[in-house]
Short mmCIF file of N, CA and C in Angstrom, two decimals:
data_model
loop_
_atom_site.label_atom_id
_atom_site.label_comp_id
_atom_site.label_asym_id
_atom_site.label_seq_id
_atom_site.Cartn_x
_atom_site.Cartn_y
_atom_site.Cartn_z
N UNK A 189 -155.09 201.79 196.34
CA UNK A 189 -154.30 201.64 197.81
C UNK A 189 -154.73 202.91 198.27
N UNK A 190 -155.08 204.37 197.82
CA UNK A 190 -155.34 205.84 198.32
C UNK A 190 -156.24 205.57 198.88
N UNK A 191 -157.36 204.68 198.07
CA UNK A 191 -158.53 204.57 199.08
C UNK A 191 -158.88 204.23 200.11
N UNK A 192 -158.14 203.55 200.55
CA UNK A 192 -157.98 202.19 201.45
C UNK A 192 -157.25 203.00 202.63
N UNK A 193 -156.42 203.85 202.24
CA UNK A 193 -156.10 204.22 202.97
C UNK A 193 -156.69 205.41 204.21
N UNK A 194 -157.58 206.29 202.89
CA UNK A 194 -158.11 207.43 202.85
C UNK A 194 -159.63 206.85 203.73
N UNK A 195 -159.72 205.92 203.12
CA UNK A 195 -160.78 205.20 204.35
C UNK A 195 -160.93 204.29 205.42
N UNK A 196 -159.54 204.14 206.15
CA UNK A 196 -158.79 203.76 207.45
C UNK A 196 -159.06 204.35 208.19
N UNK A 197 -158.30 205.88 207.44
CA UNK A 197 -157.48 207.04 208.29
C UNK A 197 -159.60 207.81 208.68
N UNK A 198 -160.15 207.75 208.19
CA UNK A 198 -161.87 207.76 208.09
C UNK A 198 -162.20 207.43 209.79
N UNK A 199 -162.37 205.24 209.15
CA UNK A 199 -162.71 205.40 210.69
C UNK A 199 -161.47 206.05 212.10
N UNK A 200 -160.29 205.46 211.68
CA UNK A 200 -159.50 206.26 213.28
C UNK A 200 -160.68 207.32 213.17
N UNK A 201 -160.47 208.42 212.59
CA UNK A 201 -160.76 209.83 213.13
C UNK A 201 -162.37 209.11 213.83
N UNK A 202 -162.85 208.30 213.26
CA UNK A 202 -164.65 208.36 213.78
C UNK A 202 -164.51 207.67 215.09
N UNK A 203 -163.29 207.09 215.64
CA UNK A 203 -163.19 205.98 216.39
C UNK A 203 -162.41 207.03 217.31
N UNK A 204 -161.51 207.40 217.01
CA UNK A 204 -161.33 208.50 218.55
C UNK A 204 -162.39 209.71 218.97
N UNK A 205 -163.29 209.66 218.18
CA UNK A 205 -164.05 210.26 218.42
C UNK A 205 -164.79 210.29 219.12
N UNK A 206 -165.67 208.58 218.94
CA UNK A 206 -166.70 208.26 220.01
C UNK A 206 -165.75 207.26 220.83
N UNK A 207 -164.16 208.50 221.38
CA UNK A 207 -164.13 208.53 222.74
C UNK A 207 -164.43 208.90 223.95
N UNK A 208 -164.98 209.18 225.07
CA UNK A 208 -165.10 209.90 226.10
C UNK A 208 -163.80 210.32 226.48
N UNK A 209 -164.25 211.45 226.66
CA UNK A 209 -164.02 212.54 227.04
C UNK A 209 -163.88 213.25 228.94
N UNK A 210 -162.38 212.47 228.89
CA UNK A 210 -162.47 212.44 230.73
C UNK A 210 -163.15 213.62 231.42
N UNK A 211 -163.49 213.48 232.57
CA UNK A 211 -164.35 214.91 233.28
C UNK A 211 -163.14 215.58 234.08
N UNK A 212 -162.80 216.54 233.80
CA UNK A 212 -161.71 217.42 235.12
C UNK A 212 -162.52 216.80 236.37
N UNK A 213 -161.57 216.80 237.68
CA UNK A 213 -161.61 216.56 238.34
C UNK A 213 -162.73 217.48 239.54
N UNK A 214 -163.48 217.02 239.97
CA UNK A 214 -164.08 218.20 241.29
C UNK A 214 -162.88 218.39 242.14
N UNK A 215 -163.60 220.03 242.62
CA UNK A 215 -163.06 220.53 243.40
C UNK A 215 -163.78 221.37 244.56
N UNK A 216 -163.48 221.38 245.25
CA UNK A 216 -164.45 222.09 246.13
C UNK A 216 -163.64 222.78 247.06
N UNK A 217 -163.22 224.21 246.94
CA UNK A 217 -162.40 225.22 246.48
C UNK A 217 -163.24 226.19 247.21
N UNK A 218 -162.93 225.53 248.44
CA UNK A 218 -164.14 227.10 249.48
C UNK A 218 -162.42 227.04 250.51
N UNK A 219 -163.02 228.35 251.34
CA UNK A 219 -161.82 228.95 252.19
C UNK A 219 -162.21 229.32 253.45
N UNK A 220 -161.07 230.10 254.54
CA UNK A 220 -162.26 230.20 255.72
C UNK A 220 -162.84 231.31 255.73
N UNK A 221 -163.45 231.49 254.82
CA UNK A 221 -164.30 232.84 253.90
C UNK A 221 -165.66 232.80 253.84
N UNK A 222 -165.34 231.86 253.26
CA UNK A 222 -167.02 231.18 252.64
C UNK A 222 -168.09 230.79 253.72
N UNK A 223 -169.17 231.21 252.82
CA UNK A 223 -170.30 230.94 253.79
C UNK A 223 -171.44 230.48 253.33
N UNK A 224 -172.70 229.47 253.68
CA UNK A 224 -173.48 228.49 254.10
C UNK A 224 -174.23 229.73 253.13
N UNK A 225 -174.60 229.37 251.69
CA UNK A 225 -175.59 230.54 251.07
C UNK A 225 -176.86 229.88 251.69
N UNK A 226 -177.17 229.15 252.36
CA UNK A 226 -178.47 228.95 253.73
C UNK A 226 -178.06 229.15 254.54
N UNK A 227 -177.26 228.75 255.20
CA UNK A 227 -177.37 228.38 257.39
C UNK A 227 -176.49 230.22 257.48
N UNK A 228 -175.79 230.45 256.57
CA UNK A 228 -175.41 231.13 256.48
C UNK A 228 -173.76 231.47 257.88
N UNK A 229 -173.58 230.64 257.25
CA UNK A 229 -172.02 229.69 259.03
C UNK A 229 -171.01 229.33 257.71
N UNK A 230 -169.97 229.34 258.97
CA UNK A 230 -168.53 229.18 257.37
C UNK A 230 -168.68 227.58 257.50
N UNK A 231 -168.16 227.11 255.95
CA UNK A 231 -168.18 225.14 255.83
C UNK A 231 -166.61 224.83 255.82
N UNK A 232 -165.64 225.76 256.00
CA UNK A 232 -164.43 225.14 255.78
C UNK A 232 -164.28 224.32 257.76
N UNK A 233 -165.55 224.66 258.10
CA UNK A 233 -165.50 224.03 259.33
C UNK A 233 -165.81 222.48 259.62
N UNK A 234 -166.51 222.31 259.11
CA UNK A 234 -167.22 220.96 258.48
C UNK A 234 -167.10 220.96 257.10
N UNK A 235 -166.01 219.96 256.99
CA UNK A 235 -165.54 219.73 255.04
C UNK A 235 -166.01 218.80 254.85
N UNK A 236 -165.85 217.93 256.06
CA UNK A 236 -167.36 216.18 255.63
C UNK A 236 -168.50 216.48 254.63
N UNK A 237 -169.32 217.93 255.18
CA UNK A 237 -170.17 218.04 254.65
C UNK A 237 -170.84 218.40 253.28
N UNK A 238 -169.76 219.59 253.28
CA UNK A 238 -170.00 220.92 252.05
C UNK A 238 -170.23 219.54 251.03
N UNK A 239 -170.81 220.87 250.09
CA UNK A 239 -172.08 220.84 250.02
C UNK A 239 -171.85 222.10 248.59
N UNK A 240 -171.35 222.19 246.72
CA UNK A 240 -171.39 222.89 246.07
C UNK A 240 -172.80 222.96 244.82
N UNK A 241 -172.86 223.93 244.42
CA UNK A 241 -173.57 223.97 243.22
C UNK A 241 -172.48 225.65 241.97
N UNK A 242 -171.74 225.07 241.20
CA UNK A 242 -171.54 225.73 240.43
C UNK A 242 -172.43 225.73 239.13
N UNK A 243 -172.87 227.28 238.75
CA UNK A 243 -173.56 227.86 237.69
C UNK A 243 -173.45 227.85 236.12
N UNK A 244 -173.66 228.57 235.62
CA UNK A 244 -172.83 227.81 234.31
C UNK A 244 -172.49 229.22 234.44
N UNK A 245 -172.63 230.60 234.39
CA UNK A 245 -172.36 231.56 234.45
C UNK A 245 -170.29 231.58 235.56
N UNK A 246 -170.13 231.03 235.96
CA UNK A 246 -169.09 230.22 236.49
C UNK A 246 -169.36 230.82 238.66
N UNK A 247 -170.79 231.52 239.19
CA UNK A 247 -170.62 231.43 240.14
C UNK A 247 -170.87 230.24 241.31
N UNK A 248 -170.33 230.64 242.21
CA UNK A 248 -169.70 229.08 242.84
C UNK A 248 -171.52 229.11 244.14
N UNK A 249 -171.86 228.51 244.13
CA UNK A 249 -172.35 228.43 246.24
C UNK A 249 -172.92 227.13 246.76
N UNK A 250 -171.86 227.92 247.83
CA UNK A 250 -171.16 227.00 248.44
C UNK A 250 -172.74 226.11 249.80
N UNK A 251 -172.32 225.51 250.65
CA UNK A 251 -173.69 224.35 251.32
C UNK A 251 -172.63 223.88 252.33
N UNK A 252 -173.63 224.02 253.70
CA UNK A 252 -172.08 223.83 254.74
C UNK A 252 -173.31 221.97 254.77
N UNK A 253 -174.25 221.72 254.29
CA UNK A 253 -174.41 220.03 254.29
C UNK A 253 -175.08 219.89 253.22
N UNK A 254 -175.62 219.13 252.78
CA UNK A 254 -176.14 218.12 251.70
C UNK A 254 -177.82 218.82 252.29
N UNK A 255 -177.91 218.65 252.75
CA UNK A 255 -180.10 218.56 253.52
C UNK A 255 -179.29 220.23 252.72
N UNK A 256 -178.92 221.57 253.44
CA UNK A 256 -178.97 222.64 253.15
C UNK A 256 -179.12 223.16 251.39
N UNK A 257 -178.18 222.15 250.35
CA UNK A 257 -177.80 222.06 249.47
C UNK A 257 -179.24 221.80 248.90
N UNK A 258 -179.84 220.71 249.49
CA UNK A 258 -181.25 220.53 248.65
C UNK A 258 -182.43 221.47 248.55
N UNK A 259 -181.91 222.21 249.82
CA UNK A 259 -183.06 223.94 250.32
C UNK A 259 -183.51 224.26 249.59
N UNK A 260 -181.53 224.55 248.86
CA UNK A 260 -181.41 225.52 247.53
C UNK A 260 -181.63 225.37 246.26
N UNK A 261 -181.09 223.80 245.68
CA UNK A 261 -182.33 223.34 244.62
C UNK A 261 -183.65 222.94 244.72
N UNK A 262 -184.04 222.73 245.22
CA UNK A 262 -185.73 222.54 245.30
C UNK A 262 -186.70 224.14 245.14
N UNK A 263 -185.63 224.71 246.24
CA UNK A 263 -186.42 226.78 246.03
C UNK A 263 -185.11 227.74 246.17
N UNK A 264 -184.80 227.43 244.44
CA UNK A 264 -183.81 228.35 244.68
C UNK A 264 -184.23 230.12 244.70
N UNK A 265 -185.64 229.85 243.88
CA UNK A 265 -185.89 231.51 244.14
C UNK A 265 -186.12 232.47 245.74
N UNK A 266 -185.92 231.43 246.27
CA UNK A 266 -185.88 231.48 248.12
C UNK A 266 -184.63 233.10 248.28
N UNK A 267 -183.69 232.50 247.22
CA UNK A 267 -182.27 232.60 247.11
C UNK A 267 -182.49 233.80 245.97
N UNK A 268 -183.03 234.42 245.71
CA UNK A 268 -183.53 235.69 244.66
C UNK A 268 -182.22 236.21 244.36
N UNK A 269 -181.51 236.74 244.67
CA UNK A 269 -179.93 237.56 244.70
C UNK A 269 -179.13 236.64 244.01
N UNK A 270 -178.98 235.04 243.49
CA UNK A 270 -177.99 234.13 243.14
C UNK A 270 -178.35 234.34 242.13
N UNK A 271 -180.49 234.36 241.47
CA UNK A 271 -179.82 235.07 239.97
C UNK A 271 -180.33 233.27 239.08
N UNK A 272 -180.67 232.51 239.65
CA UNK A 272 -181.57 231.48 238.91
C UNK A 272 -182.95 231.16 239.04
N UNK A 273 -182.48 231.30 237.93
CA UNK A 273 -184.27 230.82 237.64
C UNK A 273 -184.56 229.36 237.07
N UNK A 274 -183.59 227.78 237.00
CA UNK A 274 -184.08 226.96 235.97
C UNK A 274 -182.99 225.91 236.88
N UNK A 275 -182.76 224.79 236.25
CA UNK A 275 -182.29 223.86 237.24
C UNK A 275 -180.97 223.99 235.90
N UNK A 276 -180.77 224.78 234.73
CA UNK A 276 -180.26 224.60 233.38
C UNK A 276 -179.81 225.46 234.26
N UNK A 277 -179.42 226.68 234.98
CA UNK A 277 -177.80 227.12 235.02
C UNK A 277 -177.32 226.26 235.67
N UNK A 278 -177.32 225.38 236.19
CA UNK A 278 -176.00 224.53 237.49
C UNK A 278 -175.44 223.76 236.26
N UNK A 279 -174.32 224.20 236.42
CA UNK A 279 -173.62 223.70 235.64
C UNK A 279 -173.01 222.19 236.27
N UNK A 280 -172.55 222.39 237.60
CA UNK A 280 -172.33 221.04 238.94
C UNK A 280 -172.25 221.30 239.63
N UNK A 281 -173.36 219.71 240.10
CA UNK A 281 -174.08 219.86 241.75
C UNK A 281 -172.91 219.08 242.66
N UNK A 282 -171.96 219.32 243.15
CA UNK A 282 -171.26 218.53 243.71
C UNK A 282 -171.67 218.49 245.95
N UNK A 283 -171.03 217.02 245.85
CA UNK A 283 -171.60 217.05 247.39
C UNK A 283 -170.11 216.39 247.54
N UNK A 284 -169.85 216.34 249.47
CA UNK A 284 -168.25 215.71 249.52
C UNK A 284 -167.94 214.13 250.04
N UNK A 285 -167.75 213.24 249.66
CA UNK A 285 -167.64 211.48 250.38
C UNK A 285 -167.08 211.20 251.54
N UNK A 286 -168.64 211.37 252.17
CA UNK A 286 -168.31 211.41 253.82
C UNK A 286 -167.12 210.75 254.37
N UNK A 287 -167.04 209.50 253.09
CA UNK A 287 -165.31 208.12 254.04
C UNK A 287 -163.93 209.08 253.09
N UNK A 288 -164.06 210.08 252.37
CA UNK A 288 -162.73 210.09 252.36
C UNK A 288 -162.59 211.58 251.62
N UNK A 289 -163.34 212.18 252.21
CA UNK A 289 -163.22 213.73 251.86
C UNK A 289 -163.36 214.64 249.99
N UNK A 290 -163.60 212.96 249.10
CA UNK A 290 -163.72 213.78 247.92
C UNK A 290 -165.12 214.07 247.20
N UNK A 291 -164.33 215.12 246.85
CA UNK A 291 -166.04 215.91 246.03
C UNK A 291 -166.52 215.38 244.70
N UNK A 292 -167.87 215.01 244.74
CA UNK A 292 -169.15 213.86 244.25
C UNK A 292 -169.79 214.04 242.60
N UNK A 293 -170.38 213.82 242.58
CA UNK A 293 -170.90 214.50 241.52
C UNK A 293 -172.72 213.84 242.57
N UNK A 294 -172.68 215.41 242.75
CA UNK A 294 -174.01 214.72 243.92
C UNK A 294 -175.54 214.54 243.55
N UNK A 295 -176.01 213.84 241.90
CA UNK A 295 -176.86 213.16 241.68
C UNK A 295 -176.21 211.72 241.20
N UNK A 296 -175.28 211.87 240.84
CA UNK A 296 -174.36 210.85 241.91
C UNK A 296 -174.44 209.58 242.39
N UNK A 297 -174.65 210.20 243.50
CA UNK A 297 -173.81 209.60 245.03
C UNK A 297 -175.16 209.50 245.23
N UNK A 298 -175.07 208.24 246.73
CA UNK A 298 -176.11 207.90 247.38
C UNK A 298 -176.11 208.56 248.57
N UNK A 299 -177.44 207.97 249.27
CA UNK A 299 -177.57 209.59 250.11
C UNK A 299 -178.24 207.61 251.50
N UNK A 300 -177.00 208.35 253.20
CA UNK A 300 -178.18 207.93 253.87
C UNK A 300 -178.89 208.16 254.50
N UNK A 301 -179.66 208.45 255.32
CA UNK A 301 -181.21 209.23 255.33
C UNK A 301 -181.22 208.49 257.00
N UNK A 302 -181.27 209.41 257.83
CA UNK A 302 -181.77 208.52 259.60
C UNK A 302 -180.61 208.08 260.13
N UNK A 303 -179.86 208.57 260.08
CA UNK A 303 -178.32 207.79 260.60
C UNK A 303 -177.82 209.01 262.03
N UNK A 304 -176.84 208.11 263.02
CA UNK A 304 -176.79 209.24 264.13
C UNK A 304 -176.26 210.67 263.56
N UNK A 305 -175.19 210.14 262.73
CA UNK A 305 -173.81 211.97 261.68
C UNK A 305 -174.87 212.57 262.11
N UNK A 306 -174.36 213.92 262.51
CA UNK A 306 -174.98 214.72 262.70
C UNK A 306 -173.74 215.80 261.79
N UNK A 307 -174.62 216.73 260.93
CA UNK A 307 -173.90 217.58 260.04
C UNK A 307 -173.92 219.45 261.53
N UNK A 308 -173.50 219.87 260.34
CA UNK A 308 -173.77 221.24 261.16
C UNK A 308 -174.48 221.65 261.47
N UNK A 309 -175.76 221.22 260.34
CA UNK A 309 -177.04 221.89 260.62
C UNK A 309 -177.55 221.49 261.27
N UNK A 310 -178.25 219.82 262.04
CA UNK A 310 -178.55 219.12 262.33
C UNK A 310 -178.84 218.14 261.95
N UNK A 311 -179.97 217.14 261.73
CA UNK A 311 -179.54 215.56 261.48
C UNK A 311 -179.95 216.67 259.98
N UNK A 312 -179.05 214.91 258.91
CA UNK A 312 -179.13 215.32 257.40
C UNK A 312 -178.72 214.13 256.64
N UNK A 313 -178.38 214.51 255.45
CA UNK A 313 -178.75 212.81 254.07
C UNK A 313 -176.64 212.69 254.38
N UNK A 314 -176.01 211.70 254.60
CA UNK A 314 -174.59 211.21 254.97
C UNK A 314 -174.70 211.01 253.02
N UNK A 315 -173.46 212.41 252.43
CA UNK A 315 -173.22 211.26 250.64
C UNK A 315 -171.66 210.86 251.06
N UNK A 316 -173.13 209.55 250.35
CA UNK A 316 -170.85 208.39 249.97
C UNK A 316 -171.21 208.51 247.89
N UNK A 317 -169.91 208.07 247.46
CA UNK A 317 -169.95 207.82 246.46
C UNK A 317 -170.18 206.58 245.81
N UNK A 318 -170.10 205.65 246.19
CA UNK A 318 -171.38 203.69 245.63
C UNK A 318 -172.37 203.71 247.03
N UNK A 319 -173.01 203.20 246.22
CA UNK A 319 -174.09 202.00 247.78
C UNK A 319 -173.75 201.38 248.40
N UNK A 320 -172.18 200.98 248.29
CA UNK A 320 -171.77 199.38 249.24
C UNK A 320 -171.03 200.91 250.31
N UNK A 321 -170.31 201.26 250.26
CA UNK A 321 -170.19 202.61 251.03
C UNK A 321 -171.21 203.06 251.79
N UNK A 322 -172.24 203.69 251.40
CA UNK A 322 -173.21 203.96 251.92
C UNK A 322 -174.41 203.12 253.15
N UNK A 323 -174.51 201.56 252.06
CA UNK A 323 -174.76 200.39 252.68
C UNK A 323 -173.69 200.14 254.29
N UNK A 324 -172.84 200.33 254.00
CA UNK A 324 -171.38 200.01 255.26
C UNK A 324 -171.67 200.90 256.17
N UNK A 325 -171.65 201.86 256.08
CA UNK A 325 -172.31 203.11 256.69
C UNK A 325 -173.68 203.20 257.26
N UNK A 326 -174.74 202.86 256.77
CA UNK A 326 -175.84 202.64 256.98
C UNK A 326 -175.92 201.68 258.00
N UNK A 327 -175.46 200.63 258.33
CA UNK A 327 -175.67 199.29 258.85
C UNK A 327 -174.33 199.83 260.40
N UNK A 328 -173.42 200.45 259.85
CA UNK A 328 -172.33 201.32 261.06
C UNK A 328 -173.13 202.29 262.00
N UNK A 329 -174.11 203.08 261.11
CA UNK A 329 -174.18 204.33 262.45
C UNK A 329 -175.91 204.69 262.25
N UNK A 330 -176.67 203.33 262.38
CA UNK A 330 -177.82 203.03 262.23
C UNK A 330 -178.58 204.23 261.48
N UNK A 331 -178.63 203.40 260.87
CA UNK A 331 -179.12 204.71 259.37
C UNK A 331 -180.47 203.63 258.64
N UNK A 332 -181.13 204.35 258.57
CA UNK A 332 -182.42 204.26 257.99
C UNK A 332 -182.33 203.73 256.49
N UNK A 333 -182.60 204.62 255.49
CA UNK A 333 -182.83 204.04 254.29
C UNK A 333 -181.62 204.44 253.34
N UNK A 334 -181.44 204.15 252.32
CA UNK A 334 -180.20 204.83 251.48
C UNK A 334 -180.47 204.97 250.36
N UNK A 335 -180.61 206.22 249.27
CA UNK A 335 -181.63 206.87 248.87
C UNK A 335 -180.51 207.60 247.68
N UNK A 336 -180.93 207.36 246.61
CA UNK A 336 -180.64 208.67 245.10
C UNK A 336 -180.77 209.57 245.08
N UNK A 337 -180.59 210.15 244.33
CA UNK A 337 -180.63 211.85 244.41
C UNK A 337 -182.09 211.75 244.19
N UNK A 338 -182.46 211.46 242.72
CA UNK A 338 -184.07 211.70 242.30
C UNK A 338 -185.03 211.14 244.01
N UNK A 339 -184.35 210.12 244.93
CA UNK A 339 -185.81 210.36 245.62
C UNK A 339 -185.93 211.04 246.50
N UNK A 340 -184.71 211.71 246.45
CA UNK A 340 -185.20 212.55 247.52
C UNK A 340 -185.94 213.40 247.13
N UNK A 341 -186.63 213.99 247.86
CA UNK A 341 -188.20 214.94 247.68
C UNK A 341 -187.75 216.45 249.12
N UNK A 342 -188.00 217.03 248.60
CA UNK A 342 -188.86 218.52 249.39
C UNK A 342 -189.01 218.06 251.19
N UNK A 343 -190.31 216.94 250.35
CA UNK A 343 -190.58 216.67 251.87
C UNK A 343 -189.64 216.08 252.73
N UNK A 344 -188.87 215.84 252.91
CA UNK A 344 -188.44 214.63 253.39
C UNK A 344 -187.26 215.69 253.73
N UNK A 345 -186.56 216.67 253.43
CA UNK A 345 -185.66 217.52 253.69
C UNK A 345 -186.45 218.29 254.62
N UNK A 346 -187.40 218.52 254.02
CA UNK A 346 -188.92 219.39 255.39
C UNK A 346 -188.80 218.77 256.77
N UNK A 347 -188.61 217.27 256.41
CA UNK A 347 -189.11 216.49 257.54
C UNK A 347 -187.75 216.73 259.01
N UNK A 348 -186.68 216.29 258.48
CA UNK A 348 -185.42 215.95 259.14
C UNK A 348 -185.16 217.77 258.97
N UNK A 349 -185.74 218.77 258.43
CA UNK A 349 -185.16 219.84 258.97
C UNK A 349 -186.72 220.83 260.77
N UNK A 350 -187.26 219.28 261.00
CA UNK A 350 -188.10 219.70 261.24
C UNK A 350 -189.77 220.40 261.26
N UNK A 351 -190.23 220.53 259.83
CA UNK A 351 -191.01 221.15 259.75
C UNK A 351 -191.60 220.26 258.86
N UNK A 352 -192.84 219.29 258.95
CA UNK A 352 -193.87 219.05 258.66
C UNK A 352 -194.97 218.96 257.92
#
C-alpha cells in the first residue's frame, strides 16, 4: 500500500510540475519624464502608441511608437550607450494594444500597415492583440495589410519612415 501511495504522490507532483506557470501581467510603467529612446520625445502624450523593451539587466527602454521600437530592434548598435549586443539581451518586448491600451507581447501581436492612424512619429504600424481586432481596424481605417512580428522587416520600417 505504501508503494502505491508513493507512486501516486510522484505522479501528482509530476503533473503539478507540468502546469504552465502564469506570466505576470505586463506593465507600461512610464511617467511624464519618460522619453522615447529613438525620437527623444515624451511617450506619455500618446499612450496608445507606447512600446517598451525590458532588458535582462532590468533596464527599461521606451518608444513613442511601434515603428520607433522596430528601428531600435533592427539596429540596437546604433544606440551604443544602451549596451545591447544581441536579441538575447531582451527580456520582454511590449507594445500597447491600440484598442484597449493594455500592454501585450510584441512578438505575439498583429500590426496594421498603411492605415489612416498616425502616431506622434507619422505613419506607423498599429498593434493589436489578435488578428480579428487588427482586421476590423484595417477595414475601418483603410489598412493595407495585417502583419505578424516576424513579417516586419527593416525595409518596411525604412519605407514607413520615407527612407527607401
